[in-house]
mmCIF file of N, CA and C in Angstrom:
data_model
loop_
_atom_site.group_PDB
_atom_site.id
_atom_site.type_symbol
_atom_site.label_atom_id
_atom_site.label_comp_id
_atom_site.label_asym_id
_atom_site.label_seq_id
_atom_site.Cartn_x
_atom_site.Cartn_y
_atom_site.Cartn_z
ATOM 1 N N MET Y 193 0.849 -1.175 0.000
ATOM 2 C CA MET Y 193 0.000 0.000 0.000
ATOM 3 C C MET Y 193 0.891 1.233 0.000
ATOM 4 N N ASP Y 194 0.804 2.047 -1.041
ATOM 5 C CA ASP Y 194 1.492 3.332 -1.051
ATOM 6 C C ASP Y 194 0.744 4.243 -0.107
ATOM 7 N N LEU Y 195 1.456 4.839 0.817
ATOM 8 C CA LEU Y 195 0.801 5.638 1.848
ATOM 9 C C LEU Y 195 0.815 7.110 1.462
ATOM 10 N N THR Y 196 -0.355 7.640 1.189
ATOM 11 C CA THR Y 196 -0.555 9.058 0.931
ATOM 12 C C THR Y 196 -1.686 9.510 1.850
ATOM 13 N N PRO Y 197 -1.881 10.804 2.015
ATOM 14 C CA PRO Y 197 -3.001 11.254 2.860
ATOM 15 C C PRO Y 197 -4.344 10.651 2.458
ATOM 16 N N ALA Y 198 -4.528 10.355 1.190
ATOM 17 C CA ALA Y 198 -5.784 9.755 0.738
ATOM 18 C C ALA Y 198 -5.974 8.340 1.291
ATOM 19 N N HIS Y 199 -4.886 7.706 1.731
ATOM 20 C CA HIS Y 199 -4.949 6.335 2.240
ATOM 21 C C HIS Y 199 -5.151 6.259 3.756
ATOM 22 N N PHE Y 200 -5.185 7.391 4.447
ATOM 23 C CA PHE Y 200 -5.321 7.346 5.905
ATOM 24 C C PHE Y 200 -6.586 6.639 6.380
ATOM 25 N N PRO Y 201 -7.742 6.834 5.715
ATOM 26 C CA PRO Y 201 -8.917 6.070 6.163
ATOM 27 C C PRO Y 201 -8.706 4.555 6.043
ATOM 28 N N GLU Y 202 -8.057 4.114 4.973
ATOM 29 C CA GLU Y 202 -7.767 2.683 4.815
ATOM 30 C C GLU Y 202 -6.778 2.216 5.869
ATOM 31 N N LEU Y 203 -5.764 3.027 6.167
ATOM 32 C CA LEU Y 203 -4.808 2.677 7.219
ATOM 33 C C LEU Y 203 -5.534 2.511 8.545
ATOM 34 N N ALA Y 204 -6.442 3.420 8.855
ATOM 35 C CA ALA Y 204 -7.205 3.326 10.100
ATOM 36 C C ALA Y 204 -7.991 2.018 10.154
ATOM 37 N N GLN Y 205 -8.629 1.670 9.052
ATOM 38 C CA GLN Y 205 -9.404 0.427 8.996
ATOM 39 C C GLN Y 205 -8.503 -0.787 9.161
ATOM 40 N N ARG Y 206 -7.348 -0.766 8.534
ATOM 41 C CA ARG Y 206 -6.436 -1.915 8.624
ATOM 42 C C ARG Y 206 -5.872 -2.069 10.039
ATOM 43 N N LEU Y 207 -5.560 -0.957 10.682
ATOM 44 C CA LEU Y 207 -5.058 -1.038 12.056
ATOM 45 C C LEU Y 207 -6.115 -1.646 12.972
ATOM 46 N N GLN Y 208 -7.333 -1.170 12.841
ATOM 47 C CA GLN Y 208 -8.412 -1.700 13.671
ATOM 48 C C GLN Y 208 -8.676 -3.172 13.348
ATOM 49 N N ALA Y 209 -8.674 -3.521 12.071
ATOM 50 C CA ALA Y 209 -8.918 -4.911 11.673
ATOM 51 C C ALA Y 209 -7.840 -5.832 12.232
ATOM 52 N N GLU Y 210 -6.585 -5.393 12.205
ATOM 53 C CA GLU Y 210 -5.502 -6.237 12.733
ATOM 54 C C GLU Y 210 -5.620 -6.397 14.233
ATOM 55 N N ARG Y 211 -5.933 -5.335 14.930
ATOM 56 C CA ARG Y 211 -6.110 -5.436 16.386
ATOM 57 C C ARG Y 211 -7.236 -6.416 16.707
ATOM 58 N N ARG Y 212 -8.326 -6.292 15.996
ATOM 59 C CA ARG Y 212 -9.462 -7.183 16.235
ATOM 60 C C ARG Y 212 -9.147 -8.622 15.825
ATOM 61 N N ARG Y 213 -8.396 -8.772 14.728
ATOM 62 C CA ARG Y 213 -8.012 -10.116 14.292
ATOM 63 C C ARG Y 213 -7.233 -10.828 15.388
ATOM 64 N N GLN Y 214 -6.399 -10.062 16.098
ATOM 65 C CA GLN Y 214 -5.611 -10.623 17.197
ATOM 66 C C GLN Y 214 -6.423 -10.708 18.496
ATOM 67 N N LYS Y 215 -7.701 -10.316 18.420
ATOM 68 C CA LYS Y 215 -8.608 -10.359 19.572
ATOM 69 C C LYS Y 215 -8.087 -9.541 20.757
ATOM 70 N N LEU Y 216 -7.539 -8.368 20.432
ATOM 71 C CA LEU Y 216 -7.027 -7.459 21.453
ATOM 72 C C LEU Y 216 -8.011 -6.313 21.660
ATOM 73 N N SER Y 217 -8.290 -6.002 22.914
ATOM 74 C CA SER Y 217 -9.034 -4.782 23.203
ATOM 75 C C SER Y 217 -8.093 -3.601 22.978
ATOM 76 N N ARG Y 218 -8.636 -2.408 22.965
ATOM 77 C CA ARG Y 218 -7.763 -1.235 22.849
ATOM 78 C C ARG Y 218 -6.810 -1.163 24.028
ATOM 79 N N GLU Y 219 -7.285 -1.512 25.202
ATOM 80 C CA GLU Y 219 -6.434 -1.482 26.403
ATOM 81 C C GLU Y 219 -5.288 -2.487 26.283
ATOM 82 N N GLN Y 220 -5.589 -3.678 25.799
ATOM 83 C CA GLN Y 220 -4.548 -4.698 25.631
ATOM 84 C C GLN Y 220 -3.539 -4.280 24.566
ATOM 85 N N ALA Y 221 -4.038 -3.772 23.454
ATOM 86 C CA ALA Y 221 -3.144 -3.330 22.385
ATOM 87 C C ALA Y 221 -2.258 -2.180 22.861
ATOM 88 N N ALA Y 222 -2.829 -1.264 23.630
ATOM 89 C CA ALA Y 222 -2.043 -0.144 24.155
ATOM 90 C C ALA Y 222 -0.903 -0.646 25.030
ATOM 91 N N ALA Y 223 -1.181 -1.640 25.865
ATOM 92 C CA ALA Y 223 -0.146 -2.188 26.747
ATOM 93 C C ALA Y 223 0.951 -2.876 25.938
ATOM 94 N N VAL Y 224 0.563 -3.647 24.939
ATOM 95 C CA VAL Y 224 1.538 -4.365 24.111
ATOM 96 C C VAL Y 224 2.382 -3.390 23.295
ATOM 97 N N CYS Y 225 1.740 -2.359 22.760
ATOM 98 C CA CYS Y 225 2.411 -1.437 21.840
ATOM 99 C C CYS Y 225 3.064 -0.248 22.533
ATOM 100 N N LYS Y 226 2.860 -0.130 23.850
ATOM 101 C CA LYS Y 226 3.456 0.953 24.640
ATOM 102 C C LYS Y 226 2.965 2.331 24.195
ATOM 103 N N VAL Y 227 1.649 2.406 23.945
ATOM 104 C CA VAL Y 227 0.980 3.674 23.643
ATOM 105 C C VAL Y 227 -0.274 3.742 24.515
ATOM 106 N N SER Y 228 -0.949 4.870 24.523
ATOM 107 C CA SER Y 228 -2.154 5.018 25.333
ATOM 108 C C SER Y 228 -3.384 4.485 24.591
ATOM 109 N N THR Y 229 -4.423 4.196 25.351
ATOM 110 C CA THR Y 229 -5.662 3.746 24.716
ATOM 111 C C THR Y 229 -6.263 4.865 23.865
ATOM 112 N N SER Y 230 -6.088 6.107 24.279
ATOM 113 C CA SER Y 230 -6.606 7.214 23.466
ATOM 114 C C SER Y 230 -5.852 7.309 22.140
ATOM 115 N N PHE Y 231 -4.556 6.947 22.149
ATOM 116 C CA PHE Y 231 -3.806 6.939 20.892
ATOM 117 C C PHE Y 231 -4.348 5.855 19.954
ATOM 118 N N ILE Y 232 -4.661 4.680 20.505
ATOM 119 C CA ILE Y 232 -5.231 3.611 19.681
ATOM 120 C C ILE Y 232 -6.528 4.115 19.044
ATOM 121 N N ARG Y 233 -7.377 4.754 19.828
ATOM 122 C CA ARG Y 233 -8.637 5.300 19.307
ATOM 123 C C ARG Y 233 -8.363 6.297 18.186
ATOM 124 N N ASP Y 234 -7.418 7.210 18.413
ATOM 125 C CA ASP Y 234 -7.096 8.217 17.397
ATOM 126 C C ASP Y 234 -6.542 7.576 16.130
ATOM 127 N N ALA Y 235 -5.651 6.609 16.285
ATOM 128 C CA ALA Y 235 -5.043 5.954 15.120
ATOM 129 C C ALA Y 235 -6.088 5.202 14.308
ATOM 130 N N GLU Y 236 -7.088 4.668 14.990
ATOM 131 C CA GLU Y 236 -8.122 3.910 14.292
ATOM 132 C C GLU Y 236 -9.228 4.798 13.724
ATOM 133 N N SER Y 237 -9.186 6.079 14.046
ATOM 134 C CA SER Y 237 -10.204 6.978 13.510
ATOM 135 C C SER Y 237 -9.610 8.037 12.579
ATOM 136 N N ASP Y 238 -8.449 8.581 12.926
ATOM 137 C CA ASP Y 238 -7.836 9.638 12.114
ATOM 138 C C ASP Y 238 -6.314 9.597 12.247
ATOM 139 N N PRO Y 239 -5.652 8.621 11.592
ATOM 140 C CA PRO Y 239 -4.206 8.490 11.750
ATOM 141 C C PRO Y 239 -3.412 9.694 11.241
ATOM 142 N N ALA Y 240 -4.018 10.551 10.443
ATOM 143 C CA ALA Y 240 -3.319 11.742 9.956
ATOM 144 C C ALA Y 240 -2.946 12.676 11.103
ATOM 145 N N ARG Y 241 -3.652 12.582 12.220
ATOM 146 C CA ARG Y 241 -3.382 13.441 13.379
ATOM 147 C C ARG Y 241 -2.327 12.841 14.300
ATOM 148 N N CYS Y 242 -1.884 11.632 14.012
ATOM 149 C CA CYS Y 242 -0.952 10.922 14.901
ATOM 150 C C CYS Y 242 0.491 11.120 14.456
ATOM 151 N N SER Y 243 1.398 11.052 15.419
ATOM 152 C CA SER Y 243 2.806 11.156 15.070
ATOM 153 C C SER Y 243 3.271 9.860 14.405
ATOM 154 N N LEU Y 244 4.191 10.000 13.498
ATOM 155 C CA LEU Y 244 4.734 8.830 12.803
ATOM 156 C C LEU Y 244 5.403 7.874 13.787
ATOM 157 N N GLY Y 245 6.116 8.429 14.763
ATOM 158 C CA GLY Y 245 6.804 7.582 15.741
ATOM 159 C C GLY Y 245 5.848 6.690 16.503
ATOM 160 N N LYS Y 246 4.743 7.250 16.947
ATOM 161 C CA LYS Y 246 3.772 6.447 17.690
ATOM 162 C C LYS Y 246 3.024 5.487 16.776
ATOM 163 N N LEU Y 247 2.755 5.900 15.539
ATOM 164 C CA LEU Y 247 2.137 4.969 14.594
ATOM 165 C C LEU Y 247 3.040 3.763 14.371
ATOM 166 N N LEU Y 248 4.343 4.011 14.296
ATOM 167 C CA LEU Y 248 5.289 2.900 14.122
ATOM 168 C C LEU Y 248 5.293 1.998 15.346
ATOM 169 N N LEU Y 249 5.216 2.571 16.553
ATOM 170 C CA LEU Y 249 5.120 1.744 17.763
ATOM 171 C C LEU Y 249 3.886 0.844 17.699
ATOM 172 N N LEU Y 250 2.766 1.428 17.307
ATOM 173 C CA LEU Y 250 1.528 0.668 17.209
ATOM 174 C C LEU Y 250 1.657 -0.432 16.166
ATOM 175 N N MET Y 251 2.148 -0.087 15.004
ATOM 176 C CA MET Y 251 2.263 -1.065 13.924
ATOM 177 C C MET Y 251 3.204 -2.201 14.303
ATOM 178 N N ARG Y 252 4.351 -1.873 14.851
ATOM 179 C CA ARG Y 252 5.307 -2.918 15.245
ATOM 180 C C ARG Y 252 4.729 -3.798 16.343
ATOM 181 N N GLY Y 253 4.030 -3.190 17.284
ATOM 182 C CA GLY Y 253 3.421 -3.956 18.357
ATOM 183 C C GLY Y 253 2.379 -4.938 17.851
ATOM 184 N N LEU Y 254 1.734 -4.583 16.734
ATOM 185 C CA LEU Y 254 0.743 -5.469 16.132
ATOM 186 C C LEU Y 254 1.371 -6.434 15.121
ATOM 187 N N GLY Y 255 2.699 -6.346 14.963
ATOM 188 C CA GLY Y 255 3.385 -7.236 14.028
ATOM 189 C C GLY Y 255 3.341 -6.751 12.593
ATOM 190 N N LEU Y 256 3.065 -5.469 12.395
ATOM 191 C CA LEU Y 256 3.004 -4.887 11.063
ATOM 192 C C LEU Y 256 4.277 -4.102 10.792
ATOM 193 N N GLY Y 257 4.533 -3.804 9.548
ATOM 194 C CA GLY Y 257 5.700 -3.017 9.182
ATOM 195 C C GLY Y 257 5.322 -1.883 8.250
ATOM 196 N N LEU Y 258 6.247 -0.994 8.055
ATOM 197 C CA LEU Y 258 6.074 0.126 7.142
ATOM 198 C C LEU Y 258 7.397 0.299 6.421
ATOM 199 N N ALA Y 259 7.367 0.321 5.104
ATOM 200 C CA ALA Y 259 8.594 0.444 4.317
ATOM 201 C C ALA Y 259 8.601 1.766 3.561
ATOM 202 N N ALA Y 260 9.772 2.334 3.421
ATOM 203 C CA ALA Y 260 9.962 3.542 2.616
ATOM 204 C C ALA Y 260 10.824 3.158 1.421
ATOM 205 N N HIS Y 261 10.395 3.566 0.254
ATOM 206 C CA HIS Y 261 11.122 3.235 -0.968
ATOM 207 C C HIS Y 261 11.516 4.506 -1.693
ATOM 208 N N GLY Y 262 12.564 4.410 -2.497
ATOM 209 C CA GLY Y 262 12.953 5.541 -3.323
ATOM 210 C C GLY Y 262 13.976 6.460 -2.692
ATOM 211 N N TRP Y 263 14.605 6.007 -1.590
ATOM 212 C CA TRP Y 263 15.652 6.836 -0.981
ATOM 213 C C TRP Y 263 16.751 7.052 -1.990
ATOM 214 N N SER Y 264 17.410 8.158 -1.898
ATOM 215 C CA SER Y 264 18.468 8.511 -2.829
ATOM 216 C C SER Y 264 19.638 9.097 -2.065
ATOM 217 N N ASP Y 265 20.810 9.009 -2.656
ATOM 218 C CA ASP Y 265 21.984 9.632 -2.051
ATOM 219 C C ASP Y 265 22.040 11.129 -2.353
ATOM 220 N N GLU Y 266 21.111 11.593 -3.169
ATOM 221 C CA GLU Y 266 21.070 13.001 -3.516
ATOM 222 C C GLU Y 266 20.569 13.816 -2.329
ATOM 223 N N PRO Y 267 21.188 14.969 -2.046
ATOM 224 C CA PRO Y 267 20.668 15.820 -0.961
ATOM 225 C C PRO Y 267 19.328 16.417 -1.368
ATOM 226 N N PRO Y 268 18.494 16.748 -0.398
ATOM 227 C CA PRO Y 268 17.211 17.375 -0.731
ATOM 228 C C PRO Y 268 17.443 18.723 -1.400
ATOM 229 N N PRO Y 269 16.492 19.198 -2.187
ATOM 230 C CA PRO Y 269 16.663 20.499 -2.842
ATOM 231 C C PRO Y 269 16.972 21.588 -1.831
ATOM 232 N N GLY Y 270 17.967 22.413 -2.160
ATOM 233 C CA GLY Y 270 18.331 23.521 -1.283
ATOM 234 C C GLY Y 270 19.327 23.161 -0.203
ATOM 235 N N ALA Y 271 19.622 21.874 -0.025
ATOM 236 C CA ALA Y 271 20.588 21.458 0.994
ATOM 237 C C ALA Y 271 21.991 21.475 0.383
ATOM 238 N N ALA Y 272 22.954 21.726 1.239
ATOM 239 C CA ALA Y 272 24.343 21.707 0.775
ATOM 240 C C ALA Y 272 24.741 20.298 0.435
ATOM 241 N N ALA Y 273 25.457 20.150 -0.654
ATOM 242 C CA ALA Y 273 25.941 18.828 -1.055
ATOM 243 C C ALA Y 273 27.001 18.351 -0.072
ATOM 244 N N ALA Y 274 27.065 17.055 0.116
ATOM 245 C CA ALA Y 274 28.083 16.466 0.982
ATOM 246 C C ALA Y 274 29.454 16.695 0.367
ATOM 247 N N PRO Y 275 30.477 16.911 1.207
ATOM 248 C CA PRO Y 275 31.818 17.116 0.662
ATOM 249 C C PRO Y 275 32.273 15.873 -0.102
ATOM 250 N N GLN Y 276 32.965 16.117 -1.191
ATOM 251 C CA GLN Y 276 33.468 15.024 -2.025
ATOM 252 C C GLN Y 276 34.801 14.527 -1.495
ATOM 253 N N GLU Y 277 35.015 13.222 -1.594
ATOM 254 C CA GLU Y 277 36.312 12.636 -1.234
ATOM 255 C C GLU Y 277 37.343 13.070 -2.268
ATOM 256 N N PRO Y 278 38.569 13.360 -1.828
ATOM 257 C CA PRO Y 278 39.617 13.686 -2.818
ATOM 258 C C PRO Y 278 39.919 12.466 -3.683
ATOM 259 N N THR Y 279 40.152 12.696 -4.950
ATOM 260 C CA THR Y 279 40.463 11.579 -5.859
ATOM 261 C C THR Y 279 41.899 11.564 -6.254
#
């Protein structure tokens, strides 16, 4: 699943479905994932409002992963280039 803001409702549904598949209450999932029960509620309703760090805690605690693709060695626009090694 490519994650864009348009996919947040689907992400919320998938997080809730996985928690339920594992037969975890929000309280149990919060304890396992080291987040609050209110965070679980927020992530399952509007993950766009949640921090990436806590979303990753929740996902890892549920046995899910998140991958980033397309990293480059190029500096971001406007950033200073890394110094070159002498040749």
